[in-house]
Every structure is written in C-alpha cells, then in structure tokens.
Coordinates of C-alpha atoms in Angstrom, one line a residue:
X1 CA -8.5 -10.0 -11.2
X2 CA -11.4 -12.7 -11.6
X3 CA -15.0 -12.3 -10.2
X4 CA -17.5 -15.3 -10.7
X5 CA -21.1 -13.9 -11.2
X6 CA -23.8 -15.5 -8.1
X7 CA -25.2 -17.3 -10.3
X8 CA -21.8 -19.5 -11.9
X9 CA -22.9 -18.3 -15.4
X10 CA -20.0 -15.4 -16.0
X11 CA -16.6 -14.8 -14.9
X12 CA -15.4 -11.2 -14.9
X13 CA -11.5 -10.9 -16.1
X14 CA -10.1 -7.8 -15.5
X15 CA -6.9 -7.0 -18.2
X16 CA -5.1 -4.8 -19.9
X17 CA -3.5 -0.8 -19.7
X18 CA -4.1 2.4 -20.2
X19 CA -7.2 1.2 -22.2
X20 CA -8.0 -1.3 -19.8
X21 CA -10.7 -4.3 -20.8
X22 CA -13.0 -6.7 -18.2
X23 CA -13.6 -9.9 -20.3
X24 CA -16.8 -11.8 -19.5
X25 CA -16.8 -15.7 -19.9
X26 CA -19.0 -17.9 -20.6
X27 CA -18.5 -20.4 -18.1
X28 CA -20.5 -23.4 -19.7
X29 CA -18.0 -23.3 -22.5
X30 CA -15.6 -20.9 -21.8
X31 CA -15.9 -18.1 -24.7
X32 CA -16.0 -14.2 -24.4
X33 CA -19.3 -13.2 -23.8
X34 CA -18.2 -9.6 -24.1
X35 CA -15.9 -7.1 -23.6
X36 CA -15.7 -4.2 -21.3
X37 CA -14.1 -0.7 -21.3
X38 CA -13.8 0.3 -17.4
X39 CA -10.6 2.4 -17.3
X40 CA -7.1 3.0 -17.1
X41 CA -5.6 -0.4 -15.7
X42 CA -8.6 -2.5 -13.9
X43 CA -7.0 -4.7 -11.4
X44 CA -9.9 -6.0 -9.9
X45 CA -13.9 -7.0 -10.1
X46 CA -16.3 -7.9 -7.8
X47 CA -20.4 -8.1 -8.2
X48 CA -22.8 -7.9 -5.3
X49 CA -24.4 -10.7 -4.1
X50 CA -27.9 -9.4 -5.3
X51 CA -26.5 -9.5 -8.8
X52 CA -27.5 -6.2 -9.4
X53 CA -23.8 -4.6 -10.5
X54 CA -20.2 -4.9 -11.0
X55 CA -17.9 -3.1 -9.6
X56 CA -14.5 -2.5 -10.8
X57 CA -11.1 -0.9 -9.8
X58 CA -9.9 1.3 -12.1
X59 CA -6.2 1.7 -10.3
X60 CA -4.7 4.8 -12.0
X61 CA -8.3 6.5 -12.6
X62 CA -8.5 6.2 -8.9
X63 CA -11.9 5.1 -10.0
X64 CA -14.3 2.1 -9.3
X65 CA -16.6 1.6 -12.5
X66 CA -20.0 0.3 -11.7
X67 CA -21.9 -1.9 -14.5
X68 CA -25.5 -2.6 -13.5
X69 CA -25.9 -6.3 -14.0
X70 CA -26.1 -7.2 -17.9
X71 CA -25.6 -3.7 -19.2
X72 CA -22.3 -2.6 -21.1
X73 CA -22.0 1.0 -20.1
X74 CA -21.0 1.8 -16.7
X75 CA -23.6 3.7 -15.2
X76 CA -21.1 5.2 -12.7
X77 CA -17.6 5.9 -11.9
X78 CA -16.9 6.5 -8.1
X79 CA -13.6 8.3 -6.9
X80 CA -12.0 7.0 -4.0
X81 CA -8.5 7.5 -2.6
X82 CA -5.6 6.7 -4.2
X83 CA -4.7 3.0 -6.6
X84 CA -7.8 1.1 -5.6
X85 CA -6.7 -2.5 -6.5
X86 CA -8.8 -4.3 -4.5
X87 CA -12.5 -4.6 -3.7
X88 CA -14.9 -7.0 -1.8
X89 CA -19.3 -6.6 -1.4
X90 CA -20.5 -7.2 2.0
X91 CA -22.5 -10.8 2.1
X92 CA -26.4 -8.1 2.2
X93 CA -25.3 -6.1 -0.9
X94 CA -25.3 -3.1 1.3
X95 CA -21.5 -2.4 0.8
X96 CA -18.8 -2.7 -1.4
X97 CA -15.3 -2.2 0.3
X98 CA -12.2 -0.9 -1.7
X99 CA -8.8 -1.8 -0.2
X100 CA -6.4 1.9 -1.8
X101 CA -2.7 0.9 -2.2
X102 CA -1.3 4.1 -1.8
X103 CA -1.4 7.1 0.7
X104 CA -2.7 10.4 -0.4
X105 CA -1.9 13.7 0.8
X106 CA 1.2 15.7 2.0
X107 CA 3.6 13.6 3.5
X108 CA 5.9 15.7 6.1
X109 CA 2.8 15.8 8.8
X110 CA 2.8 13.6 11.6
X111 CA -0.1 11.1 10.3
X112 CA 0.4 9.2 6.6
X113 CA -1.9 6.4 5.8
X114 CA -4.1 5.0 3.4
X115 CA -7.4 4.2 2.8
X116 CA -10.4 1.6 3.1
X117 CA -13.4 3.1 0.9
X118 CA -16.7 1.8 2.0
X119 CA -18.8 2.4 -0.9
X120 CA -22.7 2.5 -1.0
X121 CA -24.1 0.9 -4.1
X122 CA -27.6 2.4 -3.9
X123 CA -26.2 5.6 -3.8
X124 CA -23.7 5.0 -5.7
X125 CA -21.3 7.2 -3.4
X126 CA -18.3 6.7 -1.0
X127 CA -20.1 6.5 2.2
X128 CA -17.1 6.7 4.5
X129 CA -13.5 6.2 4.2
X130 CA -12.0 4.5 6.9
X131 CA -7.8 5.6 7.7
X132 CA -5.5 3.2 9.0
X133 CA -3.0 3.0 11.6
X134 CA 0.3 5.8 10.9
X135 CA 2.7 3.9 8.3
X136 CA 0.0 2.1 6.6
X137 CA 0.4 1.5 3.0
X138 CA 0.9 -1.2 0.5
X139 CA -3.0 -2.2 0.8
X140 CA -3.2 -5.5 -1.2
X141 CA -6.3 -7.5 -0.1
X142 CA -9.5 -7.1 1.4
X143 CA -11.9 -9.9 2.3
X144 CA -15.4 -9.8 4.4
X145 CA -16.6 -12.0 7.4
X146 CA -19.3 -14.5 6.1
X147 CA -21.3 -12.4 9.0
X148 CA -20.8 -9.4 7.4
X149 CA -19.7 -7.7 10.7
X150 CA -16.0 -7.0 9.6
X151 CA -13.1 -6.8 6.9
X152 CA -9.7 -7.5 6.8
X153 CA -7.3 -5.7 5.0
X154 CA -3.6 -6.4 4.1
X155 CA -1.0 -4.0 4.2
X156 CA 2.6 -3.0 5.1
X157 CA 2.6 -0.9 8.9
X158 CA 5.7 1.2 8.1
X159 CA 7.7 2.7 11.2
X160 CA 8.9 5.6 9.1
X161 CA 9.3 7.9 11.7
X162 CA 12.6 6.5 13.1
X163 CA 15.9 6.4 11.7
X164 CA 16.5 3.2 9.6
X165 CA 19.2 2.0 12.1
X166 CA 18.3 -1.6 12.2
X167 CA 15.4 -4.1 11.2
X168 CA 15.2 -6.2 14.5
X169 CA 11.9 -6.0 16.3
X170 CA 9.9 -4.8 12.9
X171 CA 11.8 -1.7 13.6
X172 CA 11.3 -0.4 9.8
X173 CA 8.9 -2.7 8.8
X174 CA 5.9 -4.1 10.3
X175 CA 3.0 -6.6 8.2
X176 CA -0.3 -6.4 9.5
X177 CA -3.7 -7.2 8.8
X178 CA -6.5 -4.5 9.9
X179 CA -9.7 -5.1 11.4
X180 CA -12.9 -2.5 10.1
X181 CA -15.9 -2.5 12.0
X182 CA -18.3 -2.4 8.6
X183 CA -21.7 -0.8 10.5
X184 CA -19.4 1.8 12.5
X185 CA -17.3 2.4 9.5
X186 CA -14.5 2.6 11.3
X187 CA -11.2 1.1 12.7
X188 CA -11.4 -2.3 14.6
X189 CA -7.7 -2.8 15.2
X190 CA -4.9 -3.9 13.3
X191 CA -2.7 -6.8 14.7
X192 CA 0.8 -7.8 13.1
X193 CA 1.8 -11.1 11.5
X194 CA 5.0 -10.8 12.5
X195 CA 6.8 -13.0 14.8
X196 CA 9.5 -11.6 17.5
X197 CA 12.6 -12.3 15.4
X198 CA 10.9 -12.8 12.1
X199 CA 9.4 -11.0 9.9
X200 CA 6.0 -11.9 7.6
X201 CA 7.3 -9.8 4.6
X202 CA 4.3 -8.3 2.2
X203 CA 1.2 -9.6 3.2
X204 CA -0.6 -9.9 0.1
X205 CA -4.1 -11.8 -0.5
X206 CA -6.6 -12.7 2.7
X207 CA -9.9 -14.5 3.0
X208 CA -12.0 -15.9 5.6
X209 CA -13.7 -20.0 6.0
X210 CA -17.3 -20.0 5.0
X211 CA -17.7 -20.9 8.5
X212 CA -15.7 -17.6 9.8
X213 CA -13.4 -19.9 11.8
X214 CA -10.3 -19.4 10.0
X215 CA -8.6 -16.4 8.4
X216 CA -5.9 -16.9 6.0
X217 CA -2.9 -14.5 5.0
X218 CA -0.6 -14.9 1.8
X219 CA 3.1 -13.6 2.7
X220 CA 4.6 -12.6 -1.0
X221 CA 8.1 -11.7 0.2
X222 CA 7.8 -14.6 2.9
X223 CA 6.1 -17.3 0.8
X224 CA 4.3 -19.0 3.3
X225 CA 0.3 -18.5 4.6
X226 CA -1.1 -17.6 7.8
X227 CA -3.8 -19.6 9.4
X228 CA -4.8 -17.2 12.1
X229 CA -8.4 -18.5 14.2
X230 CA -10.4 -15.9 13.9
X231 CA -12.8 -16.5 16.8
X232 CA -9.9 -16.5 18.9
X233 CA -8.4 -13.2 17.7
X234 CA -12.0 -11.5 18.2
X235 CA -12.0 -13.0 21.6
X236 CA -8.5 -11.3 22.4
X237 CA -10.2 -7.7 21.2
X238 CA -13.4 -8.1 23.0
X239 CA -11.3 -8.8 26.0
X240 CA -9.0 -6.0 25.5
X241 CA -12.5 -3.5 24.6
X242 CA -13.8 -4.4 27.9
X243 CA -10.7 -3.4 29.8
X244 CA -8.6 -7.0 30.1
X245 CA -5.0 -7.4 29.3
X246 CA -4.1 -10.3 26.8
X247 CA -0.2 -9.9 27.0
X248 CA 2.6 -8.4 28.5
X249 CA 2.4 -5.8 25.7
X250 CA -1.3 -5.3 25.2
X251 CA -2.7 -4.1 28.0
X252 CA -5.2 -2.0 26.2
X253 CA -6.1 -2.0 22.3
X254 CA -4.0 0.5 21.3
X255 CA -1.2 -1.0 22.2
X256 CA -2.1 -3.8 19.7
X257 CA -0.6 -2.3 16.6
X258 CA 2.8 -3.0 18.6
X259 CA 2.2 -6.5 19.7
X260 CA 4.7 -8.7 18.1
X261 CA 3.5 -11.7 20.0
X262 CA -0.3 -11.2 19.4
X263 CA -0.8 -14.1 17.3
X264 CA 1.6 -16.6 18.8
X265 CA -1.2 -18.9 20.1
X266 CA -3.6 -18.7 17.4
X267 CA -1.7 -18.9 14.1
X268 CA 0.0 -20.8 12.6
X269 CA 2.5 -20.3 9.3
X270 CA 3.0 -22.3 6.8
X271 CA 5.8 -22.4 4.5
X272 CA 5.0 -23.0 0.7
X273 CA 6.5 -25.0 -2.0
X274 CA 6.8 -21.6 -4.1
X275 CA 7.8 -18.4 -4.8
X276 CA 5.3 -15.2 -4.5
X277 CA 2.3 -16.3 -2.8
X278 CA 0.0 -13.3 -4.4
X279 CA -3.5 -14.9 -4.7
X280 CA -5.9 -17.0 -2.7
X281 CA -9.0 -19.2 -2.6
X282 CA -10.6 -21.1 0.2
X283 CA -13.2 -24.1 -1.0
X284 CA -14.2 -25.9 2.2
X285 CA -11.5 -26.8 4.1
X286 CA -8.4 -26.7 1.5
X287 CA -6.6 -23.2 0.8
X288 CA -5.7 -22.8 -3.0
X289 CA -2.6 -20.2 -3.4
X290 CA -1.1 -19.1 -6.2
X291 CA 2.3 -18.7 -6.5
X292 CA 3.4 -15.8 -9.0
X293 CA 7.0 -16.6 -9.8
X294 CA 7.0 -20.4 -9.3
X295 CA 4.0 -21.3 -11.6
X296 CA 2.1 -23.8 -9.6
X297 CA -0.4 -23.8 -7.2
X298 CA 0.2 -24.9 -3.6
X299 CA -2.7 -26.7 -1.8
X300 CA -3.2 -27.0 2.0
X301 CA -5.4 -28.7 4.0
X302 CA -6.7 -26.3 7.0
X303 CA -7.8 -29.0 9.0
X304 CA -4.4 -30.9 9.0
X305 CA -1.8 -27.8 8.9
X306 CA 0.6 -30.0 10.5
X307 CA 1.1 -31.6 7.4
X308 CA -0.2 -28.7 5.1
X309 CA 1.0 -29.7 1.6
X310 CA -1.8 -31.9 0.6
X311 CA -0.6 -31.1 -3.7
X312 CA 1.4 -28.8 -5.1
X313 CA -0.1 -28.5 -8.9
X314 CA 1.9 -27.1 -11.5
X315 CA 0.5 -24.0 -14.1
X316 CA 2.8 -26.0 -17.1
X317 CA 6.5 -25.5 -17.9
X318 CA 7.6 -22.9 -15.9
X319 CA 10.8 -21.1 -18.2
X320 CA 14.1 -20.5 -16.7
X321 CA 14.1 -17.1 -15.6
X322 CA 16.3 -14.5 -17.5
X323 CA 18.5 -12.1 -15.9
X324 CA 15.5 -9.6 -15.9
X325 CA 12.7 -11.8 -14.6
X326 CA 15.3 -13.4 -11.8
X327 CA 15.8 -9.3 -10.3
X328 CA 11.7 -9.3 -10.7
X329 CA 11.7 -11.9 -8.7
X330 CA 14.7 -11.1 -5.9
X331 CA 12.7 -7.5 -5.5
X332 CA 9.9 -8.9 -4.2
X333 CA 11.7 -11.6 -2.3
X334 CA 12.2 -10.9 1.7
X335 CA 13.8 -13.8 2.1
X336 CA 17.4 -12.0 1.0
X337 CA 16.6 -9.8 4.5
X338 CA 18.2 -10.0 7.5
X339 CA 14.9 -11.9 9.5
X340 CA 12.6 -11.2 6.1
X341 CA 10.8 -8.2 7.6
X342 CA 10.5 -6.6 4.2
X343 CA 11.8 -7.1 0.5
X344 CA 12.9 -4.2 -2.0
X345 CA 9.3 -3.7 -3.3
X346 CA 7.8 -3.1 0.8
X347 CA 9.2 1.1 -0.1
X348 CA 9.0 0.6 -3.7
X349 CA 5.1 -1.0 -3.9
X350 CA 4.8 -1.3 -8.4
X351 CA 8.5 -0.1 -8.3
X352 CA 7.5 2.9 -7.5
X353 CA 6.5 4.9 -4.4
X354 CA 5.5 4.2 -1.4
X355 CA 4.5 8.0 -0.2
X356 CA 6.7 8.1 2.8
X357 CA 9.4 10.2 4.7
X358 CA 12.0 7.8 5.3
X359 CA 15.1 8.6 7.3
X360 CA 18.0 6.6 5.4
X361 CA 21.1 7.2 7.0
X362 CA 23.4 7.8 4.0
X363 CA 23.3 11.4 4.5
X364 CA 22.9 12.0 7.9
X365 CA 20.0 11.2 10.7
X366 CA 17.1 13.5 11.6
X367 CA 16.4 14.7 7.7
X368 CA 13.5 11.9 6.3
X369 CA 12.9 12.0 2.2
X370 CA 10.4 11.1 0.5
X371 CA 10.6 7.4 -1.3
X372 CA 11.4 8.1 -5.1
X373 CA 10.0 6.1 -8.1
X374 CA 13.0 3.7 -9.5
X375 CA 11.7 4.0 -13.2
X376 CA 15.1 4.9 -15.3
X377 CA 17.2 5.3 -12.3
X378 CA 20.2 3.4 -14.1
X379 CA 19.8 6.6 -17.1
X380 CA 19.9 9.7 -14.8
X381 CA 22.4 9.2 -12.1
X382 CA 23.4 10.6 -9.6
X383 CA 21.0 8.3 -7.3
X384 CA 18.8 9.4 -4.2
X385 CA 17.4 12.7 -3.7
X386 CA 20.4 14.3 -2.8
X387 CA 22.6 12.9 -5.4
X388 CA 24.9 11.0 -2.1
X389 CA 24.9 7.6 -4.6
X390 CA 26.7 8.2 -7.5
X391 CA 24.7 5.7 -9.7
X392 CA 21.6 3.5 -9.4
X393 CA 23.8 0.2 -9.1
X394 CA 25.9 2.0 -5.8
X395 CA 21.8 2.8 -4.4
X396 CA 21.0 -0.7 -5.8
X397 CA 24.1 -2.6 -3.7
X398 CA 24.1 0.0 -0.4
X399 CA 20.1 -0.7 -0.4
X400 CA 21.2 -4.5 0.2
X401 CA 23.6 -3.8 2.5
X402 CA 22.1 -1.1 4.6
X403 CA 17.9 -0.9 3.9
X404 CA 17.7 -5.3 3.7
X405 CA 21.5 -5.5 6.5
X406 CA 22.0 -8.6 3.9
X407 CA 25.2 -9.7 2.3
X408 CA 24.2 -11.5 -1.0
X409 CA 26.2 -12.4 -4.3
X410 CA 27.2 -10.2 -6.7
X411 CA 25.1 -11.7 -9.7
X412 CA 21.9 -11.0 -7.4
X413 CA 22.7 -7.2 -7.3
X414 CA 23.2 -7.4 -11.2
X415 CA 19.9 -9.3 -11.8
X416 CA 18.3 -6.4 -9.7
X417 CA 19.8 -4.0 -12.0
X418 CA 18.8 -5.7 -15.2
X419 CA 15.1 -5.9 -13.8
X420 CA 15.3 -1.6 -12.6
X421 CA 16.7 -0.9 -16.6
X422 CA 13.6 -3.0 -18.0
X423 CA 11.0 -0.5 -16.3
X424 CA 9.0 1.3 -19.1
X425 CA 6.8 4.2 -18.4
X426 CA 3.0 3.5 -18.0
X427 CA 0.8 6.0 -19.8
X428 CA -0.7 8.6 -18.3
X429 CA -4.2 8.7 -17.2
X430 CA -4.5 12.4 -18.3
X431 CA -4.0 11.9 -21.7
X432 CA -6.7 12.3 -23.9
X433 CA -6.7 9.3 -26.5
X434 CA -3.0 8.6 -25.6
X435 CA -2.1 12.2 -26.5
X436 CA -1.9 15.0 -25.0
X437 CA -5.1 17.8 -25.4
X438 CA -5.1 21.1 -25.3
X439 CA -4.5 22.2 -22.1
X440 CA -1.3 20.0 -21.8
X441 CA -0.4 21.8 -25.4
X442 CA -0.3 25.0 -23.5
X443 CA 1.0 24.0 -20.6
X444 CA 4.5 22.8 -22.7
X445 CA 4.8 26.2 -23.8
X446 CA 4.4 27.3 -19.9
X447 CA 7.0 25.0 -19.0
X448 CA 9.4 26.6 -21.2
X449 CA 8.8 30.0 -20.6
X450 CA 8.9 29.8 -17.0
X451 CA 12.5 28.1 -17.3
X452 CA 11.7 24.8 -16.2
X453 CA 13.0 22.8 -19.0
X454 CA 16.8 24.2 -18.8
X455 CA 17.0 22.0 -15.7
X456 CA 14.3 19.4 -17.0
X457 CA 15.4 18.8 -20.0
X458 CA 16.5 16.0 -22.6
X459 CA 15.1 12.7 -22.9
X460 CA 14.4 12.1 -19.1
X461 CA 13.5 15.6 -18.1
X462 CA 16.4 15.9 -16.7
X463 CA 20.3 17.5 -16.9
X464 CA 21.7 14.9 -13.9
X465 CA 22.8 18.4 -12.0
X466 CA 22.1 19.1 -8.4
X467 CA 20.7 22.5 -7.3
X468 CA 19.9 24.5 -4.3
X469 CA 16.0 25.2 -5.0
X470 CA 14.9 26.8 -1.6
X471 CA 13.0 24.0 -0.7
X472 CA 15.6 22.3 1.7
X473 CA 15.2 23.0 5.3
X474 CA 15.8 21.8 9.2
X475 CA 19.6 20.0 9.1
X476 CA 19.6 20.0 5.0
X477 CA 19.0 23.9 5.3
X478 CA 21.1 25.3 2.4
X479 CA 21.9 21.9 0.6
X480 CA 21.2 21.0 -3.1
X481 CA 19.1 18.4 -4.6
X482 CA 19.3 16.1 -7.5
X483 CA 16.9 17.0 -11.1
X484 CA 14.6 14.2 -10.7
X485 CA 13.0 12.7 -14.3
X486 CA 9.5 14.0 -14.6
X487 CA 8.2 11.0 -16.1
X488 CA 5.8 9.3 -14.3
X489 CA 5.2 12.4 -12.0
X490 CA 1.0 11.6 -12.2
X491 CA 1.3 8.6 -9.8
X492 CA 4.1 9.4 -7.6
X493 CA 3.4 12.0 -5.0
X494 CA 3.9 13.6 -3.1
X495 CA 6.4 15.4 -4.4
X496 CA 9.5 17.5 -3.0
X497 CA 12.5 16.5 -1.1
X498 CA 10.1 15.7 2.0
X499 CA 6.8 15.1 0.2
X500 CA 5.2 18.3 1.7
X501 CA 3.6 19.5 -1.5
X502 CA 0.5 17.0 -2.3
X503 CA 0.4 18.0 -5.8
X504 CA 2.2 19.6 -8.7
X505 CA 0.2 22.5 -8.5
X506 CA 1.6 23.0 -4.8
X507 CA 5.0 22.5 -6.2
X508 CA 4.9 25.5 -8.1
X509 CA 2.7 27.8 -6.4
X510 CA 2.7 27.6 -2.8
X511 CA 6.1 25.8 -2.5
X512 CA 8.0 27.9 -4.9
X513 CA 7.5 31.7 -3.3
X514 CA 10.8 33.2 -4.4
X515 CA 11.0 31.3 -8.5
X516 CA 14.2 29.2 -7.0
X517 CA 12.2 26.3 -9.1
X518 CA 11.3 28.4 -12.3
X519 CA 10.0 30.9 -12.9
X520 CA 6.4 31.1 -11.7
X521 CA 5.4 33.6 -9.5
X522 CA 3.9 35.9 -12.4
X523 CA 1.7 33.1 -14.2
X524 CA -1.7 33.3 -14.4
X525 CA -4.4 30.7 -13.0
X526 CA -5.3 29.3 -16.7
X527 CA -1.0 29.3 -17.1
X528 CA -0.6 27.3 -13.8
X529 CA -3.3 24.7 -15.0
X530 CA -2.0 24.0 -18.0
X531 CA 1.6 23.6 -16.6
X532 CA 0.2 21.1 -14.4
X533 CA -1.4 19.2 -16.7
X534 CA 1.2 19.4 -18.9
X535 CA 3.7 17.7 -16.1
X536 CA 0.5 15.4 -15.2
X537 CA 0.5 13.9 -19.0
X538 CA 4.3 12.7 -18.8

C-alpha cells in the first residue's frame, strides 16, 4: 500500500507480516524517515486531507490504526468488520471509508455480505457500516467522488444460492462496483461490469478523474480496465430513483444488481498489454495500471480510448516464472474460464475463504458447503468437505472442469498444484509475541482432555478420516464429513459443513449439544475460552 502525505513531503509504505511495518519516505531524497508498528499485516494507508492523521488497515487485526500526523504511537485502533484492506478519506476530512474483504457472521442464513466501514476521525469510531448487495465479497478497492457525495467499491457479487450448473449469464459469478451514498451512509446501488456473454473477472482497484467524469475499474482475472462515464451512470440512477425505466431489465433500481447490459453505452473496456491489473492511478487524463504478474506498467490515454496504449513501461527484467509462480499466476487468471466470469481465487480470495455456502454438484444438488481454505490441501486428502475427491490434484482438475467448464493442458493443472503445495501458514494474530500465552497453554490441555486431538491430530490436526459428527442435516442428514486441518482456523470462518457457527466458540458449545465433536458439554466457561483460543492461536 502507498499513501502520499497533502503536502508531497512523505510517502506512507505499508509492509510486512505478522509484525507488520508502515515506512515513511523522505520524498526529497528518498530515505526512511521512520518506521512504524501498526499491526498484524498493514495492507493499506491513507491520511486525511487536513493532514491531521494516518490511517491504516491492519487486515488480520481487523483493525485500522490511526497516527495523528507526525506522532509515532497510534493514538487509536478502530475495529471494523472483517480483513479491512482498503481505505479512502472523504475530500472534507469528515470520513474515512474502509472497503472489508471478507463477510462476517453465520453463513447458512438467507443474507451474506460484507462490509463498507465509514469511519469518523473526530470520534475516532465506526460511524456506520454500510452492507452490500447478498453475495458480496471479495472487497478490493474503494475510491471517493472529487465531490465527496459518493464511493465506489470493488467486489465479486456471488450468486451462491443456486446450484453451480453453469457460468452463462453471471450465473455463479457476477463483478460489480457499488455505489454508497456517503451523507446517508447507506447503499446507492451496485451495477455489474459484466457484459451479456462475458464476464469482467475480479474487479480489483477503482478511482475517479479529478473532474468526476470518468470512473475507472482494474479487472485482475480479465486484465483489461473499465472506463465507465460516470455522469452518465448517475444519470441512469436518478432516472430510475424518480420512477423511469433505463432498460428492458431495469425498470426500477433494484433490479439494477441484475442488469447485465447496464453499462453497455457508457463504458468502455480496454484490454491491457499485462497480466493482473491490481493497482491504479489517474494523473490528468492518462490511467497508470500496474500489472502484478507481468512487471510493467500499462499507460492509457482516457481521452483517446480508441487507441488506449499510449506506453507500456517495464518494472526491469521480469524472471521466467517457475512452476510455482506460473499456478500463482493461472489462479488468479479468468481468462482459463469458459467467458472469464471468475478465476480460481473469485471462491478462494488470499487462497483461502470466501465465507460462502456454495452448492457444488459433486455430491448432489440442494446441500450448499461452506468454501474451505486450500492451505495444505495436497498433505491431508481426502479433498472437499465430504471427502467426494480423493486428493487435492482430483479437486484441483474437476475444479477446471466443472467450477471454471474449461478444458486446459495438463501442465496448467500441475503448475496449480505446485502453487497450492507452496502455501505456508500465516501467523496468528492471537499469539502473544509469536507464541502462544497462557490462556492458549490451557486451552491445549482442554483440547486433549475433551478428545479433540484423537481426530485432530498429527502434524496437520488431522487423521484424513471422515466421521459422522451430528452436524449434517437436510439431504446430507446422516452423512460423514472429512477432519479438516485446524491450521489457519483464526481467519477462515465460518466454520462447519454449512458455515452456521460464526465462531469456534459456537462450534463447540451451541453446535455440539450431544459431544458427537468432543467431548464438551461438561467444560466450564474459563475451559471453553481457553479451548478457543487455543484453536484461535494455530
């Protein structure tokens, strides 16, 4: 993440882990200034116009740290929803807007979606936090109008509430960009960036022309950018607001969110000369984008986008990919879909979760599971929740096949493979100085005396055995599950089969009545909270 100061003087680098460090340059000769602590894995920075703080997101503290201007300590840390990883400040200072990747919450209800915070500085408080449409996750980028009057937000609009039968029509997958009133703190509308017969795969950065004419989209899994006219797509919602139709399809606004040919006359996309358009920056009337795999930096001219490529810089020598780095890159890449509605990483945001039911059809129709974290799939077959793959490289080449309805080359499925085995567990948030403190101490010797480790056991907290746990129900009434690893389990709820329990301490309290998943009906309060953060520190 990068943040320039108002004033030019200081730019804000956000890097680093678990101990996570904001670097601020000199920009008049490009040294260190200082060096600060925020959190667990800052992503991204951004200082009021007034100068009068930073503000950064602290992704798995769930956290924004605030540093009054100048001042090495943050005088704050604000909790907001889930994986902020990125923020904007409204143009008056008045607001600073978080963009949360993630959905929290159960996940078996009828509404899942996550989160715009709208943060107050001078209170230094979450002043609202604004849902998006059903399906929405995958939040990437967040940008303000030079008016101040609205945001846009990036995300994935996920149809997870019908069988994955096909992709046409955005039938699993839908890209958006959201619309938030700022002064109403609430939900404009969300319009997709689809096309009819192709898909705009993982919209990623956005940001709006100084003059508010023009907003632009970066499509990660598509590699191309959206020019979208803005004043045009706020002329199609007033008209809509007051009661006209704009299309066949929108004859009202909420029918909006289902508008495949919204944008048609008033955007425009723009293929790029590289591979994983993730960042963006508009000077005047050129867009600079950033392509992640490709190393170089594509340049288009806005006011000439039918000849966009005005330069296409290179970062330096971009290496030959290794078999690791070329599955990086191929999970992430939409293009391998049938019409590029979505790429491996549109369920698996980080490689992980995207905390949502999905009904896959490889055991049956009308029984939805929750998404499930790829770290060290390859080491604890069998694969998916109940155990239908025998291995991670079967789930690997029937995801292809059946979630992307693509038919690639072999070596493609083995570079995917080579990229899942590299995953390494990030530490957890809940340790205290990278270890674990006392309540986690006691809550190992809870999670052996309540039986949890025969089942959870080894290396990967796991014994690769399926088991009937009680927790099945509807057409898998009766069925057994697979051990999942427990690694990892503080960033990828919900948890269960179908996501109903929101947290570990639902898991084995309110979820496990009868002790068919250990033994812990008879624990005390102080037993259950350390069990939990035991599990939280793995």
């Amino acid at each position: 993440g990068l943040s320039l100061a108002p004033d030019g003087k200081m730019l804000f680098v956000t890097a680093g882990g678990v101990d996570g460090k904001v670097y601020v340059v000199d920009t008049a000769d490009l040294s260190v200034h200082a060096t600060l602590n925020p959190g667990h894995t800052p992503v991204a920075a951004v200082t009021t116009p007034d100068y009068k703080a930073l503000f950064v997101c602290n992704e798995f503290n769930n956290n924004i740290a605030v540093y009054p201007a100048h001042q090495m300590e943050p005088s704050a840390k604000i909790v907001v929803s889930r994986e902020p990883v990125a923020a904007v400040a409204t143009p008056d200072s008045r607001w600073v807007l978080v963009a949360n990747l993630l959905p929290s919450g159960a996940a078996d209800g009828a509404y899942t979606a996550a989160y715009v915070s709208i943060i107050d500085p001078a209170q230094g408080t979450v002043a609202a936090n604004v849902q998006l449409p059903n399906g929405s996750s995958s939040l990437h980028g967040i940008c303000v109008s030079p008016d101040g009057k609205f945001a846009y937000v990036t995300h994935i609009l996920a149809r997870y509430q019908l069988p994955t039968t096909q992709l046409e029509r955005g039938w699993m997958n839908t890209n958006a960009v959201s619309i938030v009133d700022i002064e109403k703190k609430a939900l404009l509308n969300t319009v997709l960036l689809d096309s009819v017969d192709q898909g705009a795969a993982n919209p990623w950065a956005v940001a709006c022309t100084l003059d508010g004419g023009l907003l632009c989209v970066t499509h990660a899994g598509t590699h191309e950018l959206s020019v979208i006219d803005r004043t045009a797509l706020h002329a199609k919602l007033d008209k809509l607001a007051a009661g006209q139709p704009v299309s066949e399809v929108s004859q009202k606004p909420e029918d909006v969110p289902n508008d495949l040919s919204f944008m048609v006359d008033i955007r425009r996309r723009i293929r790029l000369d590289g591979n994983g358009p993730r960042s963006l920056a508009l000077v005047g009337r050129k867009a600079y984008v950033a392509n992640y795999f490709s190393g170089n930096i594509s340049v288009v001219d806005l006011d000439n986008v039918a000849r966009p490529l005005a330069a296409n810089w290179s970062l330096g020598n971009e290496p030959k990919a290794d078999p690791v780095r070329f599955g990086e890159q191929l999970f992430f890449d939409a293009t391998l879909c049938f019409q590029k509605w979505q790429s491996c990483s549109s369920c698996h945001p980080g490689v992980r979760v995207d905390a949502l039911n999905w009904d896959l059809l490889n055991d049956g129709m009308g029984n939805p599971k929750n998404t499930k974290s790829l770290l060290f799939a390859h080491a604890t077959p069998p694969s998916m929740m109940s155990g239908v793959r025998e291995s991670a490289e079967a789930a690997v080449r029937a995801g292809i096949r059946h979630i992307l309805f693509a038919v690639r080359p072999e070596e493609e499925a083995k570079a995917i493979d080579e990229f899942l085995k590299s995953l390494k567990p990030v530490l957890s948030p809940y340790l205290v100085n990278g270890a674990p403190g006392e309540a986690a101490k006691r809550g190992r010797a809870v999670f052996e005396k309540a039986g949890c480790a025969q089942c959870h056991a080894g290396e990967y907290f796991t014994d690769k055995s399926e088991y009937d746990i009680g927790t099945a129900k509807g057409l898998d009434t009766g069925k057994s599950y697979d051990t999942p690893t427990l690694h990892e389990l503080w960033r990828t709820a919900p948890y269960l089969n179908d996501g109903r329990a929101a947290t570990l301490k639902d898991v084995v309290t309110t979820f496990n009545p009868d002790d068919n998943h250990g033994t812990t009906k008879s624990l005390s309060e102080q037993d259950i909270n350390d069990l939990v953060e035991y599990l939280l520190t793995l």
